[in-house]
Tab-separated table of C-alpha atoms in Angstrom:
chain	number	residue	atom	x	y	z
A	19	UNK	CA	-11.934	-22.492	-64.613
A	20	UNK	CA	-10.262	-23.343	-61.389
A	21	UNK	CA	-12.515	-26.555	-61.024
A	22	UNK	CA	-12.038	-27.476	-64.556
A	23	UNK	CA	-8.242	-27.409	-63.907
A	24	UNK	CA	-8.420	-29.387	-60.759
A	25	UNK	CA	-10.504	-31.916	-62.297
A	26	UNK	CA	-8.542	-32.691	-64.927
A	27	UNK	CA	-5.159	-32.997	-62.375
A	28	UNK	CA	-6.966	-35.466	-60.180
A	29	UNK	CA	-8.045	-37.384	-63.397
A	30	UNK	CA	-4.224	-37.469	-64.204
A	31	UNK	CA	-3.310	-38.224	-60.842
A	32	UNK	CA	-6.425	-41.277	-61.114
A	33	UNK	CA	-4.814	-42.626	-64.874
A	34	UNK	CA	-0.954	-42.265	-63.260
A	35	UNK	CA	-1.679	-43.562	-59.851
A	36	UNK	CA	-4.426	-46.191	-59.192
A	37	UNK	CA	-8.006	-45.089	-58.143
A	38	UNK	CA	-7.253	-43.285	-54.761
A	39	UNK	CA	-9.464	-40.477	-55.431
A	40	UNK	CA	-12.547	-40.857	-57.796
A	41	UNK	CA	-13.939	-37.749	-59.539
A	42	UNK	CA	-17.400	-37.323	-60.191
A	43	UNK	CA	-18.968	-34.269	-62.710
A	44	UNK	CA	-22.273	-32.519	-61.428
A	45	UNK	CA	-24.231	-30.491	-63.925
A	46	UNK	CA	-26.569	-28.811	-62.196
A	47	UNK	CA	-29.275	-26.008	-62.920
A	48	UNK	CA	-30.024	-23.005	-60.825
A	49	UNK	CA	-33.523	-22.918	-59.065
A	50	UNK	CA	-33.826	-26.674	-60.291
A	51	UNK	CA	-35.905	-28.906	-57.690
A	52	UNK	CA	-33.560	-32.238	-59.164
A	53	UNK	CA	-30.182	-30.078	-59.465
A	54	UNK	CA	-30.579	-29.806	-55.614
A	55	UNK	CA	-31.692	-33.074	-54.860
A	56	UNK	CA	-28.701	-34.345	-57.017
A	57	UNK	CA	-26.186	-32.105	-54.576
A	58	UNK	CA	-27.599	-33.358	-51.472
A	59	UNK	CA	-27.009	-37.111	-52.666
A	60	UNK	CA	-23.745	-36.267	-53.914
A	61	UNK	CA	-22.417	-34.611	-51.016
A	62	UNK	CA	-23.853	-36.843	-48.848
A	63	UNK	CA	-21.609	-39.633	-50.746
A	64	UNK	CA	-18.737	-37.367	-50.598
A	65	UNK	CA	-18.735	-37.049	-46.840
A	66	UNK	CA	-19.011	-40.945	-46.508
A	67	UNK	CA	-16.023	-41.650	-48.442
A	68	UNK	CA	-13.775	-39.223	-46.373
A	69	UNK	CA	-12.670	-37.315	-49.288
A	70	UNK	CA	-11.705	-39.949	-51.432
A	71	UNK	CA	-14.794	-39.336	-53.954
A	72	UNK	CA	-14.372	-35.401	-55.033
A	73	UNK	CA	-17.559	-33.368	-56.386
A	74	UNK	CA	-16.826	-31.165	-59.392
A	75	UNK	CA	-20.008	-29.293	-59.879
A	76	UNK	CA	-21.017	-27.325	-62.897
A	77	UNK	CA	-23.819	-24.884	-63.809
A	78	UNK	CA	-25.229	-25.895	-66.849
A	79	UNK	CA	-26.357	-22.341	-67.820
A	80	UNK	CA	-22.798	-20.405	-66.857
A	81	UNK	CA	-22.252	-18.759	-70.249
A	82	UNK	CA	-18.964	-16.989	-69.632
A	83	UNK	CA	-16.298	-19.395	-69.573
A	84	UNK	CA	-15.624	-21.660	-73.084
A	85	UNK	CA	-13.718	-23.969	-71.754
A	86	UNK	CA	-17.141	-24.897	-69.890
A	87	UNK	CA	-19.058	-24.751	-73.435
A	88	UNK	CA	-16.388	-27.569	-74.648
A	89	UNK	CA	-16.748	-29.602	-71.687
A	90	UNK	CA	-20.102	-30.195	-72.052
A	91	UNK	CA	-19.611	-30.580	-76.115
A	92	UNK	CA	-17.607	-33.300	-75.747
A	93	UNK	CA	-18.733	-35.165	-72.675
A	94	UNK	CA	-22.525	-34.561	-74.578
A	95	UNK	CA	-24.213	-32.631	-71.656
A	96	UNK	CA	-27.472	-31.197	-73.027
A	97	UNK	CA	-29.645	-31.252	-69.308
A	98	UNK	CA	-29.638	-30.828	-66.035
A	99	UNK	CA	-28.774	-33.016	-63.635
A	100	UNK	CA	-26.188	-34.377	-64.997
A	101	UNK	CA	-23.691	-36.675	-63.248
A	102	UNK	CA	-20.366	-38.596	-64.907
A	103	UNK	CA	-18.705	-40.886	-63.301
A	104	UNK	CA	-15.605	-42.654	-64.852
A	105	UNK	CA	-17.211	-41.673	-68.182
A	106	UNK	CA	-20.616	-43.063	-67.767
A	107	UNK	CA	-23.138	-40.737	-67.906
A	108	UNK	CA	-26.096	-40.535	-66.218
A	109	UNK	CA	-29.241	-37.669	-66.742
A	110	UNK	CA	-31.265	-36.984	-64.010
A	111	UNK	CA	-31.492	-38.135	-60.634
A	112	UNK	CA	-29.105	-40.414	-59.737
A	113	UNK	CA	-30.221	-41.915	-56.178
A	114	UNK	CA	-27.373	-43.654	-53.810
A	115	UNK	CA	-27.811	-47.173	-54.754
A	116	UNK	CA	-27.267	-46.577	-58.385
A	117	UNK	CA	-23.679	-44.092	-57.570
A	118	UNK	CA	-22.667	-46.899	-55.692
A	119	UNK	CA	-22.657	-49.382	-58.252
A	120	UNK	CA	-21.186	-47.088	-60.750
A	121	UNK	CA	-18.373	-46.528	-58.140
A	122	UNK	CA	-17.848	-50.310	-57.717
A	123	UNK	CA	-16.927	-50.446	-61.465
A	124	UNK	CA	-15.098	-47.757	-61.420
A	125	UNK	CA	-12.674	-49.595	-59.231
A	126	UNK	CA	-13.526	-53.285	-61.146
A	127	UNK	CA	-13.176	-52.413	-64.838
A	128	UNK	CA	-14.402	-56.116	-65.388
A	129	UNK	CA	-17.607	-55.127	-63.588
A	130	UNK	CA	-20.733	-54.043	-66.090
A	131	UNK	CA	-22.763	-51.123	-64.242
């Protein structure tokens, strides 16, 4: 719930203030070979960008929080890994090449990922 709740202040403070920090949603599985593989890219993106790109990770399976449930209702989450970035989604592995481009428009809204 706490993640959830950050999340959606640094998506605020994104909409409000210009793209200083760039959230990125991680759906992951436990004990899944491509959930982990997804971590290490992403975290290995997040220490490259000094903090300025912020993981929010997820477990797909948690079953005891709704507000989870409605997360992944609306943003259409159905498998694991899962990664959305300025509301393009993306199901399974996503390697570095292919986060960077989403990234770039992210920050170019004219730009077509």
């Amino acid at each position: 719930l706490l993640e959830l709740s950050t999340y959606l202040l640094v998506q605020d403070w994104r909409d409000s203030c210009g793209p200083d920090y760039m959230p990125i949603l991680f759906f992951y599985a436990i004990d899944d070979r491509q959930s982990e593989r997804q971590g290490y890219i992403l975290d290995d993106i997040s220490k490259r960008t000094n903090g300025s790109v912020i993981i929010f990770s997820f477990d797909l399976g948690y079953p005891d929080e709704p507000s989870l449930d409605l997360l992944k209702t609306r943003l259409n989450v159905t498998k694991a890994p899962t990664v959305i970035l300025n509301s393009q989604k993306r199901e399974g592995i996503v390697y570095d090449p292919e986060l960077q481009k989403l990234m770039r428009s992210s920050l170019d809204p004219d730009k077509v990922a």
